[in-house]
Coordinates of C-alpha atoms and ligand atoms in Angstrom, one line a residue:
Chain A
M1 CA -6.8 24.8 34.0
G2 CA -4.5 28.4 34.0
K3 CA -1.2 28.1 33.2
V4 CA 1.3 25.6 34.9
L5 CA 5.4 25.3 35.9
M6 CA 5.5 22.0 34.5
K7 CA 8.4 19.5 32.7
G8 CA 8.5 18.7 29.6
N9 CA 7.9 15.3 29.7
E10 CA 5.1 15.0 32.4
A11 CA 3.1 17.8 30.4
I12 CA 3.4 15.4 27.4
A13 CA 2.1 12.7 30.1
Q14 CA -1.0 15.0 30.8
A15 CA -2.0 16.4 27.7
A16 CA -2.4 12.4 26.8
I17 CA -4.7 11.4 29.9
S18 CA -6.2 15.2 28.9
A19 CA -6.8 14.1 25.9
G20 CA -8.5 10.9 26.2
C21 CA -5.5 7.8 26.2
E22 CA -7.4 5.1 27.8
G23 CA -3.8 2.8 27.2
F24 CA 0.1 3.1 28.1
F25 CA 2.9 0.6 27.8
G26 CA 6.0 2.3 27.8
Y27 CA 9.6 1.0 29.4
P28 CA 12.5 3.5 31.1
I29 CA 14.7 4.7 29.2
T30 CA 15.9 8.7 29.8
P31 CA 15.2 11.4 29.8
Q32 CA 11.9 10.6 28.7
N33 CA 10.9 8.5 32.1
E34 CA 9.1 10.9 33.4
V35 CA 6.0 10.2 30.9
P36 CA 5.9 6.4 31.7
E37 CA 6.3 8.1 36.3
Y38 CA 4.3 10.2 35.4
M39 CA 1.5 7.4 33.3
S40 CA 2.1 5.3 36.7
K41 CA 1.2 7.8 38.7
Y42 CA -1.8 9.5 37.2
L43 CA -3.6 7.1 34.6
A44 CA -4.7 4.4 36.3
K45 CA -6.8 6.5 38.7
S46 CA -8.4 8.5 36.1
G47 CA -9.9 4.6 34.6
G48 CA -6.6 4.1 32.0
V49 CA -4.4 0.8 31.9
F50 CA -0.5 1.2 32.5
V51 CA 1.9 -1.4 32.0
Q52 CA 5.6 -1.7 32.3
A53 CA 6.9 -3.8 29.3
E54 CA 9.5 -6.2 29.2
S55 CA 11.6 -4.1 26.4
E56 CA 10.2 -1.5 23.3
I57 CA 9.2 -4.1 21.4
A58 CA 7.4 -5.8 23.9
A59 CA 6.0 -1.7 24.8
I60 CA 4.8 -1.4 20.8
N61 CA 2.9 -5.0 20.3
M62 CA 1.3 -4.3 23.8
V63 CA 0.8 -1.2 21.8
Y64 CA 0.0 -3.1 18.4
G65 CA -2.8 -5.3 20.3
A66 CA -4.6 -2.7 22.2
A67 CA -5.1 -0.6 19.8
A68 CA -6.1 -3.8 17.6
A69 CA -8.6 -4.2 20.1
G70 CA -10.5 -0.7 19.7
A71 CA -8.3 1.4 22.6
R72 CA -7.2 5.2 22.4
V73 CA -3.6 4.0 23.5
M74 CA 0.1 5.4 23.7
T75 CA 4.2 4.3 24.5
S76 CA 7.2 7.3 24.9
S77 CA 10.5 6.3 24.2
S78 CA 14.2 7.8 22.9
S79 CA 16.3 7.6 20.4
P80 CA 17.7 3.4 21.1
G81 CA 14.2 2.8 22.6
I82 CA 11.8 4.1 19.3
A83 CA 14.9 2.4 16.5
L84 CA 13.9 -0.4 18.3
K85 CA 10.1 0.1 18.3
Q86 CA 10.6 -0.1 14.4
E87 CA 9.5 -3.0 13.9
G88 CA 5.7 -2.5 15.9
I89 CA 5.7 0.5 14.6
S90 CA 5.1 -0.6 10.4
Y91 CA 2.6 -3.5 11.2
C92 CA 1.0 -1.0 13.5
A93 CA 1.2 1.0 10.7
G94 CA 0.0 -1.9 7.8
A95 CA -2.8 -2.8 9.5
Q96 CA -3.4 1.0 10.4
L97 CA -4.2 1.3 13.8
P98 CA -4.1 5.5 15.5
I99 CA -1.7 4.9 17.5
V100 CA 0.5 8.2 19.2
I101 CA 4.7 7.7 19.2
V102 CA 6.4 10.4 22.0
S103 CA 10.4 10.3 21.1
V104 CA 11.9 12.3 23.5
S105 CA 15.5 12.5 20.9
R106 CA 19.0 11.9 22.6
G107 CA 22.4 11.4 21.5
G108 CA 23.1 9.0 19.1
P109 CA 24.7 6.8 17.6
G110 CA 24.7 3.1 19.8
L111 CA 24.3 4.3 23.1
G112 CA 25.0 8.0 22.7
S113 CA 24.5 9.5 25.1
I114 CA 21.5 11.3 27.3
L115 CA 21.7 14.8 26.1
P116 CA 19.6 16.4 23.6
S117 CA 19.6 16.0 19.9
Q118 CA 18.4 15.7 16.7
G119 CA 20.4 13.0 15.8
D120 CA 16.7 11.1 15.2
Y121 CA 14.8 13.4 11.9
N122 CA 15.5 10.1 9.8
Q123 CA 14.7 7.1 12.1
A124 CA 11.8 9.8 12.7
T125 CA 11.4 10.4 9.0
R126 CA 12.4 7.5 7.4
G127 CA 11.0 5.1 10.1
G128 CA 13.3 1.3 10.4
G129 CA 10.7 -0.5 9.9
N130 CA 10.0 -2.5 6.9
G131 CA 7.6 -1.8 3.8
D132 CA 5.9 1.1 2.2
Y133 CA 4.6 3.5 5.1
R134 CA 4.7 6.3 6.6
V135 CA 3.1 8.3 10.0
I136 CA 2.8 12.0 10.6
V137 CA 5.7 13.4 12.4
L138 CA 4.5 16.6 15.1
A139 CA 8.2 18.9 15.9
P140 CA 7.0 20.6 18.9
N141 CA 9.7 23.7 19.9
G142 CA 8.6 23.8 23.7
V143 CA 6.2 22.3 26.7
Q144 CA 3.2 24.3 25.7
E145 CA 3.5 23.7 21.9
A146 CA 4.5 19.7 22.9
T147 CA 0.9 19.3 25.0
D148 CA -1.0 20.9 22.3
M149 CA 0.6 18.3 19.7
V150 CA 0.0 15.1 21.5
R151 CA -3.5 16.2 21.8
H152 CA -3.6 16.7 18.2
A153 CA -1.2 13.9 17.4
F154 CA -4.5 11.6 18.6
R155 CA -7.1 13.4 17.3
L156 CA -4.2 12.2 13.1
A157 CA -5.1 8.9 14.6
D158 CA -8.5 8.0 14.8
T159 CA -8.7 11.4 11.2
Y160 CA -6.2 8.8 9.2
R161 CA -6.1 6.0 11.0
I162 CA -2.2 6.2 10.8
P163 CA 0.5 6.0 13.8
V164 CA 1.8 9.5 14.4
M165 CA 5.2 11.1 16.4
V166 CA 5.6 13.9 18.2
M167 CA 9.2 14.1 18.1
A168 CA 10.6 15.7 20.9
D169 CA 14.0 17.0 21.0
G170 CA 15.7 16.3 24.9
I171 CA 15.3 19.6 26.2
I172 CA 11.5 20.0 26.5
G173 CA 11.2 16.5 27.8
Q174 CA 13.4 17.8 30.7
M175 CA 12.5 21.8 31.1
M176 CA 9.9 23.3 33.2
E177 CA 8.0 26.0 31.3
P178 CA 4.2 27.3 31.9
V179 CA 2.2 25.6 30.1
E180 CA -2.1 25.3 30.0
I181 CA -2.8 22.0 29.1
D182 CA -6.1 21.9 27.1
T183 CA -8.9 19.8 28.6
T184 CA -11.1 19.7 25.7
P185 CA -12.4 16.2 25.5
I186 CA -11.4 14.8 22.0
P187 CA -13.7 13.0 20.6
K188 CA -13.0 8.8 19.6
A189 CA -13.8 7.5 16.7
A190 CA -15.5 3.9 16.4
N191 CA -13.6 1.8 15.5
L192 CA -16.0 -0.8 13.9
W193 CA -12.6 -2.6 12.1
A194 CA -11.8 -3.1 15.8
A195 CA -10.7 -6.9 17.9
T196 CA -13.1 -6.4 20.5
G197 CA -14.9 -10.4 20.0
K198 CA -17.5 -11.2 17.8
G199 CA -20.8 -10.2 19.9
N200 CA -24.1 -9.6 17.5
R201 CA -22.0 -8.5 14.9
D202 CA -21.7 -10.3 11.8
H203 CA -19.1 -10.7 11.0
L204 CA -15.2 -11.3 12.1
N205 CA -13.2 -8.3 12.2
V206 CA -9.4 -9.3 12.6
V207 CA -6.2 -6.7 12.7
N208 CA -4.0 -7.7 10.3
S209 CA -1.0 -6.6 8.0
M210 CA -0.6 -9.4 5.7
H211 CA -1.6 -9.7 2.8
L212 CA -0.3 -12.4 0.7
D213 CA -1.8 -11.9 -3.3
S214 CA 0.2 -10.0 -5.0
V215 CA -2.8 -7.9 -5.7
E216 CA -4.1 -7.2 -2.7
L217 CA -0.6 -6.3 -0.8
E218 CA -0.4 -3.4 -4.2
D219 CA -4.0 -2.1 -3.7
H220 CA -3.1 -2.0 0.1
N221 CA -0.4 0.2 -0.7
I222 CA -2.4 2.5 -2.6
L223 CA -4.6 2.9 -0.8
L224 CA -2.1 3.5 2.2
N225 CA 0.1 5.9 -0.3
N226 CA -4.3 7.6 -1.0
K227 CA -3.9 8.2 2.5
Y228 CA -0.9 9.7 3.1
L229 CA -1.7 11.7 0.0
E230 CA -4.2 12.8 1.8
I231 CA -2.4 13.8 5.2
V232 CA 0.3 15.8 2.3
K233 CA -3.1 18.1 1.1
N234 CA -4.4 18.5 5.2
E235 CA -2.0 18.5 7.5
V236 CA 0.9 20.4 6.3
E237 CA 1.9 22.7 9.4
Y238 CA 4.5 24.9 9.7
E239 CA 5.7 28.8 11.4
K240 CA 7.8 31.4 9.5
F241 CA 8.9 33.9 11.1
L242 CA 10.1 38.1 10.1
S243 CA 10.9 35.1 6.5
D244 CA 8.8 38.0 4.3
D245 CA 11.4 40.4 3.7
A246 CA 14.7 38.2 4.4
D247 CA 17.4 38.2 2.3
V248 CA 18.7 35.1 4.3
L249 CA 15.8 32.7 5.2
I250 CA 17.1 30.1 7.9
V251 CA 15.4 26.8 8.5
A252 CA 15.1 25.2 12.3
Y253 CA 12.6 22.7 13.6
G254 CA 12.3 22.2 17.7
T255 CA 13.3 23.7 20.4
P256 CA 16.6 25.0 18.3
S257 CA 14.3 27.5 16.2
R258 CA 13.8 28.7 19.3
I259 CA 17.6 29.5 19.5
V260 CA 17.2 31.1 16.0
K261 CA 14.7 33.3 16.6
S262 CA 17.2 34.8 18.7
A263 CA 20.6 34.7 16.5
I264 CA 17.1 36.6 13.8
K265 CA 17.3 39.9 16.0
T266 CA 20.8 40.1 16.3
L267 CA 21.2 40.1 12.3
R268 CA 17.8 42.6 12.5
E269 CA 20.3 45.4 14.5
E270 CA 22.9 44.0 12.9
G271 CA 20.8 45.0 9.9
I272 CA 20.9 41.6 7.8
K273 CA 17.6 40.7 6.7
A274 CA 17.4 37.0 8.7
G275 CA 13.9 35.5 8.9
L276 CA 12.9 31.1 10.3
F277 CA 11.3 29.1 8.1
R278 CA 9.7 26.1 10.8
P279 CA 8.6 22.4 10.3
K280 CA 5.6 21.4 12.8
T281 CA 5.4 18.7 10.9
L282 CA 8.5 16.9 9.7
V283 CA 5.5 14.1 8.0
P284 CA 4.5 15.5 6.0
Y285 CA 7.4 18.3 5.4
P286 CA 6.1 21.2 4.5
Y287 CA 8.1 21.4 1.3
D288 CA 6.3 23.6 -1.2
A289 CA 6.0 26.3 1.8
L290 CA 9.5 26.2 2.0
H291 CA 10.1 26.4 -1.7
E292 CA 8.2 29.7 -1.7
A293 CA 9.4 30.5 1.3
S294 CA 13.7 31.0 -0.1
K295 CA 12.7 32.7 -4.0
N296 CA 13.6 35.7 -2.5
V297 CA 16.6 35.1 -0.5
K298 CA 20.4 35.4 -0.6
F299 CA 20.3 31.9 0.7
V300 CA 19.0 29.4 3.2
L301 CA 21.1 28.3 6.0
C302 CA 19.8 24.6 7.6
A303 CA 20.3 24.3 11.1
E304 CA 20.4 21.1 13.2
L305 CA 21.7 19.4 16.4
S306 CA 23.6 17.1 14.1
M307 CA 24.9 16.7 11.0
G308 CA 22.8 17.0 8.8
Q309 CA 20.5 15.8 8.2
M310 CA 16.8 17.5 7.6
L311 CA 19.7 19.2 5.5
V312 CA 18.3 16.4 2.8
D313 CA 14.3 17.9 3.0
V314 CA 15.3 20.8 3.2
K315 CA 17.9 21.1 -0.3
L316 CA 14.4 19.1 -1.3
A317 CA 12.2 21.6 -0.9
V318 CA 14.3 24.5 -1.6
N319 CA 15.6 22.7 -5.3
G320 CA 17.9 24.4 -6.4
I321 CA 16.7 27.8 -6.8
V322 CA 19.2 28.7 -4.1
P323 CA 22.3 27.8 -2.0
V324 CA 20.7 25.8 0.7
H325 CA 24.2 25.9 3.9
F326 CA 24.5 23.9 6.9
Y327 CA 24.5 24.6 10.4
G328 CA 25.0 21.9 13.1
R329 CA 26.0 20.8 16.3
T330 CA 26.2 17.0 18.0
G331 CA 26.3 15.8 21.0
G332 CA 24.6 17.0 23.0
I333 CA 25.9 20.5 22.4
I334 CA 23.4 22.8 21.5
F335 CA 24.1 25.5 19.3
E336 CA 24.1 29.5 20.7
P337 CA 22.5 32.8 19.1
S338 CA 26.3 34.2 18.6
E339 CA 27.1 30.9 16.2
I340 CA 24.1 31.4 15.0
V341 CA 24.9 35.0 13.6
N342 CA 28.1 34.5 12.5
A343 CA 27.4 31.5 9.9
V344 CA 25.2 34.1 8.3
K345 CA 27.7 36.0 7.9
S346 CA 30.9 33.8 6.9
H347 CA 29.0 32.8 4.4
L348 CA 27.1 36.4 4.3
G349 CA 30.9 37.7 3.4
G350 CA 31.2 34.7 1.4
K351 CA 29.6 35.9 -2.1
Chain B
M1 CA -32.2 -38.9 12.0
T2 CA -30.4 -38.1 14.9
V3 CA -27.1 -36.2 14.7
I4 CA -24.3 -37.5 16.0
F5 CA -22.3 -35.2 14.8
K6 CA -21.4 -32.2 13.5
K7 CA -18.5 -29.6 12.7
T8 CA -18.0 -27.4 15.8
K9 CA -19.4 -23.3 15.3
G10 CA -15.9 -22.7 17.1
L11 CA -14.7 -23.6 13.4
T12 CA -15.0 -21.1 9.8
D13 CA -15.8 -22.6 6.6
K14 CA -12.8 -21.3 5.4
P15 CA -10.8 -24.7 4.1
L16 CA -7.6 -25.1 7.0
T17 CA -3.9 -24.4 4.5
Y18 CA -2.0 -27.4 6.2
C19 CA -0.2 -29.8 4.6
P20 CA -2.5 -33.2 4.9
G21 CA -1.2 -35.2 8.0
C22 CA 0.2 -32.2 10.5
T23 CA -2.1 -32.1 13.9
H24 CA -2.6 -28.2 13.0
G25 CA -5.7 -29.3 12.4
I26 CA -6.7 -31.3 15.0
I27 CA -5.2 -28.6 17.9
H28 CA -6.8 -25.6 15.6
R29 CA -10.2 -27.9 16.8
L30 CA -9.7 -29.1 19.3
V31 CA -9.7 -25.4 21.2
A32 CA -12.9 -24.4 18.2
E33 CA -14.6 -26.9 19.7
V34 CA -13.4 -26.0 23.2
L35 CA -14.4 -22.1 23.3
E36 CA -17.4 -23.1 21.8
E37 CA -18.6 -25.7 24.4
L38 CA -17.0 -23.0 27.2
N39 CA -19.7 -20.3 25.3
V40 CA -17.0 -17.9 24.9
L41 CA -16.7 -16.9 20.9
D42 CA -18.1 -13.8 21.1
R43 CA -15.6 -12.3 23.6
S44 CA -12.8 -15.1 22.0
I45 CA -10.0 -12.8 20.5
L46 CA -6.8 -14.8 18.8
I47 CA -3.3 -13.0 18.7
A48 CA -2.5 -15.4 15.6
S49 CA 1.4 -15.8 15.6
V50 CA 4.1 -16.3 13.0
G51 CA 4.2 -19.3 11.4
C52 CA 2.5 -21.6 10.0
S53 CA -0.7 -21.0 11.2
V54 CA -0.1 -17.3 10.3
M55 CA -3.6 -17.3 8.9
S56 CA -5.4 -19.2 11.7
Y57 CA -7.1 -15.6 12.0
D58 CA -9.1 -17.1 8.8
F59 CA -9.8 -20.3 10.9
F60 CA -11.6 -19.8 14.2
N61 CA -14.9 -18.0 13.8
C62 CA -14.1 -15.3 16.5
D63 CA -12.5 -11.6 16.0
S64 CA -8.2 -11.4 15.7
I65 CA -5.5 -10.0 15.5
Q66 CA -2.1 -11.3 13.7
A67 CA 0.8 -10.5 15.6
A68 CA 4.9 -10.0 14.8
H69 CA 7.0 -13.0 14.9
G70 CA 7.2 -13.9 19.0
R71 CA 5.6 -10.8 20.0
A72 CA 1.4 -12.4 20.4
P73 CA 1.8 -12.4 24.1
A74 CA 2.5 -8.8 24.1
V75 CA -0.3 -8.3 21.8
A76 CA -2.3 -10.4 24.4
T77 CA -1.0 -8.7 26.8
G78 CA -2.0 -5.1 24.8
V79 CA -6.0 -6.5 24.5
K80 CA -6.3 -8.0 27.4
R81 CA -5.5 -5.2 29.4
V82 CA -8.0 -2.7 27.8
R83 CA -10.8 -4.9 27.3
P84 CA -10.1 -7.3 30.2
D85 CA -13.9 -9.0 29.5
S86 CA -12.4 -10.2 26.1
I87 CA -11.7 -13.8 26.5
V88 CA -7.8 -13.5 24.6
F89 CA -5.7 -16.1 23.3
T90 CA -2.8 -17.1 21.6
Y91 CA -2.1 -19.5 19.4
Q92 CA 1.8 -20.0 19.0
G93 CA 4.6 -22.2 16.8
D94 CA 8.1 -23.6 19.1
G95 CA 9.9 -20.6 16.6
D96 CA 7.6 -17.9 17.1
L97 CA 7.4 -19.3 21.0
A98 CA 11.1 -20.7 22.2
S99 CA 13.1 -18.8 20.6
I100 CA 12.2 -14.8 18.8
G101 CA 9.8 -14.5 21.3
T102 CA 11.4 -16.2 24.8
G103 CA 11.6 -12.9 25.4
E104 CA 7.6 -12.0 25.4
I105 CA 6.6 -15.5 26.9
V106 CA 8.5 -15.5 29.7
Q107 CA 7.2 -11.8 30.5
A108 CA 4.1 -12.1 30.2
A109 CA 3.9 -15.3 32.2
H110 CA 5.8 -13.0 34.8
R111 CA 3.4 -10.6 34.6
G112 CA 0.1 -13.1 35.3
E113 CA -1.0 -12.2 32.5
N114 CA -5.0 -13.0 32.5
I115 CA -4.7 -15.3 29.4
T116 CA -4.2 -18.5 27.7
V117 CA -1.5 -19.8 25.6
I118 CA -1.5 -22.5 22.7
F119 CA 1.7 -23.5 21.8
V120 CA 2.5 -26.1 19.0
N121 CA 5.7 -27.5 19.5
N122 CA 6.3 -29.4 16.5
A123 CA 10.4 -29.9 16.5
I124 CA 10.9 -27.7 13.4
Y125 CA 10.3 -24.4 11.6
G126 CA 7.4 -25.9 8.9
M127 CA 6.1 -22.4 7.4
T128 CA 9.9 -21.1 6.8
G129 CA 10.7 -25.0 5.1
G130 CA 12.1 -27.8 8.1
Q131 CA 14.9 -25.6 10.5
M132 CA 16.2 -26.2 12.8
A133 CA 13.9 -25.3 15.8
P134 CA 15.4 -24.5 20.1
T135 CA 13.2 -27.5 20.2
T136 CA 14.5 -29.6 17.6
L137 CA 15.3 -33.0 19.5
P138 CA 19.0 -33.7 19.2
G139 CA 20.6 -35.8 16.5
Q140 CA 17.5 -34.8 14.4
I141 CA 17.8 -33.7 11.3
T142 CA 16.7 -29.7 10.0
T143 CA 17.8 -27.8 7.2
T144 CA 19.7 -26.2 9.1
S145 CA 21.0 -28.8 10.8
P146 CA 22.0 -31.2 7.9
Y147 CA 24.1 -33.6 10.0
G148 CA 21.5 -34.1 12.9
R149 CA 21.1 -31.3 15.7
D150 CA 25.0 -31.3 17.3
V151 CA 24.4 -30.5 20.8
K152 CA 27.7 -29.1 21.2
T153 CA 27.6 -26.3 19.6
Q154 CA 23.9 -25.6 18.6
G155 CA 22.2 -26.9 22.4
E156 CA 19.8 -29.2 23.7
P157 CA 16.9 -28.4 22.8
I158 CA 14.6 -26.3 25.6
K159 CA 11.8 -28.2 27.8
V160 CA 9.0 -24.9 28.0
S161 CA 6.7 -26.6 30.3
E162 CA 9.5 -26.7 32.4
L163 CA 10.7 -23.7 32.2
M164 CA 7.7 -21.9 32.2
A165 CA 6.2 -24.2 35.8
T166 CA 9.4 -22.0 37.4
I167 CA 8.1 -18.9 36.6
P168 CA 6.3 -17.1 40.0
G169 CA 3.7 -15.9 37.6
T170 CA 2.2 -19.2 35.9
Y171 CA -1.5 -20.4 37.1
Y172 CA -1.5 -23.9 34.8
V173 CA 1.1 -25.2 32.7
E174 CA 0.8 -28.7 30.8
R175 CA 2.3 -30.7 28.0
V176 CA 0.0 -32.7 25.8
M177 CA 0.3 -34.4 22.3
T178 CA -1.9 -35.4 19.2
A179 CA -0.7 -38.8 18.6
D180 CA -3.8 -41.2 18.7
P181 CA -6.9 -40.5 19.6
V182 CA -6.0 -41.0 23.5
S183 CA -3.9 -38.6 23.7
V184 CA -6.1 -36.1 21.3
R185 CA -8.7 -36.2 24.0
K186 CA -6.2 -35.1 27.2
A187 CA -5.0 -32.3 25.2
K188 CA -8.1 -30.7 25.0
T189 CA -9.4 -31.7 28.3
A190 CA -6.4 -29.4 29.2
I191 CA -6.6 -27.0 26.3
K192 CA -10.7 -26.8 28.6
K193 CA -8.9 -26.7 31.4
A194 CA -6.6 -23.4 30.2
F195 CA -9.7 -21.8 29.2
Q196 CA -11.7 -22.3 32.2
N197 CA -8.6 -20.2 34.2
Q198 CA -8.8 -18.1 32.3
V199 CA -13.0 -16.8 32.1
D200 CA -12.9 -17.5 35.8
G201 CA -9.9 -14.8 36.4
K202 CA -7.2 -17.8 37.7
G203 CA -4.2 -16.1 35.7
F204 CA -1.4 -17.5 33.2
S205 CA -2.0 -20.8 31.7
M206 CA -0.2 -22.9 28.4
V207 CA -0.7 -25.8 27.1
E208 CA 2.3 -27.0 25.4
V209 CA 1.0 -29.3 22.4
L210 CA 3.9 -32.2 20.7
S211 CA 2.3 -32.1 17.2
S212 CA 3.5 -33.3 14.2
C213 CA 5.5 -31.2 10.6
N214 CA 5.6 -34.9 8.5
I215 CA 6.4 -32.8 5.5
G216 CA 9.8 -30.6 7.8
W217 CA 10.7 -34.0 9.7
G218 CA 10.8 -36.0 5.8
L219 CA 8.3 -39.2 7.6
N220 CA 5.0 -40.0 6.8
P221 CA 1.9 -39.1 8.2
V222 CA 1.9 -42.5 10.3
D223 CA 5.7 -42.3 10.9
S224 CA 5.3 -38.8 12.7
L225 CA 2.7 -39.4 15.1
K226 CA 4.4 -42.1 15.7
Y227 CA 7.1 -40.3 16.3
I228 CA 5.2 -37.7 18.2
K229 CA 4.8 -40.2 20.6
E230 CA 8.3 -42.0 21.3
D231 CA 10.5 -39.9 20.8
M232 CA 9.4 -36.4 21.2
A233 CA 7.3 -37.7 24.1
S234 CA 10.7 -39.2 25.9
Y235 CA 12.6 -36.0 25.3
F236 CA 10.0 -34.0 26.3
P237 CA 7.8 -36.0 29.1
L238 CA 3.5 -35.2 29.2
G239 CA 1.6 -33.8 32.3
V240 CA 0.7 -30.9 34.4
Y241 CA 4.5 -28.7 35.0
K242 CA 2.4 -26.6 37.5
D243 CA -1.4 -26.4 38.6
K244 CA -1.8 -23.2 41.5
G245 CA -4.9 -24.4 41.0
K246 CA -4.6 -28.5 42.8
I247 CA -1.6 -26.7 45.7
Ligands
TPP1 C1 11.4 -11.0 12.5 C2 11.1 -12.3 11.3 N1 11.6 -13.6 11.5 C3 12.0 -14.0 11.0 C4 10.6 -14.4 9.8 C5 10.4 -15.5 9.2 N2 9.1 -17.0 9.9 C6 8.5 -17.1 8.8 S1 7.4 -18.4 9.9 C7 9.3 -18.4 11.1 C8 9.4 -19.8 11.6 C9 7.9 -21.0 12.2 O1 9.0 -21.1 13.2 P1 7.4 -22.1 14.1 O2 7.4 -21.0 16.1 O3 8.4 -23.5 15.0 O4 5.9 -22.6 13.7 P2 5.7 -23.4 12.5 O5 6.1 -23.2 11.5 O6 6.5 -24.9 12.6 O7 4.7 -24.1 12.8 C10 9.9 -17.6 10.8 C11 11.4 -17.8 11.1 C12 9.6 -13.4 10.2 N3 8.4 -13.7 9.9 N4 9.5 -12.1 11.1

């Protein structure tokens, strides 16, 4: 396809179509509107199904139904909409459905704002649906990676029969960047469990999240957890930037990690050896790798567009071996490199 | 020896879990017979809802998907859109369809989804212990209307068939009951029509079935059938509320 200049949301939608997405169900909400708009324009043309649902609750349940019937499907939304999808995500996780959810997060709580934010880290990684379940959460740092991760999300969903969320901050959704979308087809799993109509099968297929028998439900929860442990073993991804000789390790994810990179360059020019650790998978979180990377630093600084949500995971990873500090902006305000530089200096100075 | 009656292939051999006297079983059988007679069992997909019929996926002899409370019409939409050749039907109670799921049922009808909805109205939340439903009759005693439904504060029972008939997207809406052999036969005719419409690609069809909950109502099974016939059917009149095929 070659590199083209595309808005993040449209690139995400095109990447999903190229990945073989067969159905999209969604509801309008800023800043992700270009995803359903693009889908309505192009998905049907490539043989897929587009439905504008009456709500995010309906949309995720359409996704549940279509995935249960064996189709490769997705939805997208933003913060308040993702909140409404949590019920359905729990059902999808319980019924082990391979689905993809794109979350282009905005400011909160409540209606918050339509400006970019990372205030939905807890919503994405801990979820609000009921029960013992996990979804995989991928966090791209720009338009190119967002498209790659959407493709990867479909692959992971199929491999593990699990919901996968691509958490793109509102900056990615709205910004234009040169992008090359991989168009290699992604083979679809056979989905022999799907409720497709019995046909010639010698047994019925039932897609269900209910297990009234206690032993059966515990077995099911163990199965889900074993799957998660397998994901932890195989799928953790992160990026390290100038972190090997660093005295100061900054942890950031998504687009803000790129601002942190600029700050690191400035700090290095001033003789302060700073480095970046960027989780690319928020679930599974790179706890071990971050622990290793923080062993020889003076302190870790977690930088987020929130009041400190990933901070909890950073502290879990560092596990007390060095101090963990925090710098965050919210409300749609994006920190400048100079703010990160100053934050680092203030903690160095205080030593 | 000639066989004059045999169990429909539309049901599995699993014993039903419904209370003795409840008419969910009759409605299951009617739906199952229709699926067999229309020869669509192999391409049918049941969307089971949340209520006493939550385990209907064990009883119908077709593939099934269990949906969250109220969401069955949205789940059905997802299935039907990606598998237009399958016969997709929801089986929902009045709490499921007329309370928590009013949005989903109205909007699925509004889009004119080519699905079949079996709406079992027993005027109560059976599964959770007999609480008030949107369809609970005025003055009816339930565990959350212990002094009888007070229409001043709890509203008048919602008339779902009448409501659904006003939606331009619905193709066929009929209210029937399961109170005696004649009404059961009529119910089957309506259910068959609702599925035939889907086979013919006509669009959204719903059959509301007035059904009993003798345990929740605190009546014996015989009086329950009388209650359907006399009390429920007078508030919820039987009949065809919409049939675009007859315009
Ligand atoms: C979100 C949610 N809320 C509440 C419940 C609890 N619940 C289970 S069944 C039911 C009522 C179902 O009543 P109805 O649809 O009338 O069916 P019936 O049991 O009478 O057949 C409720 C409230 C639930 N499972 N999920």
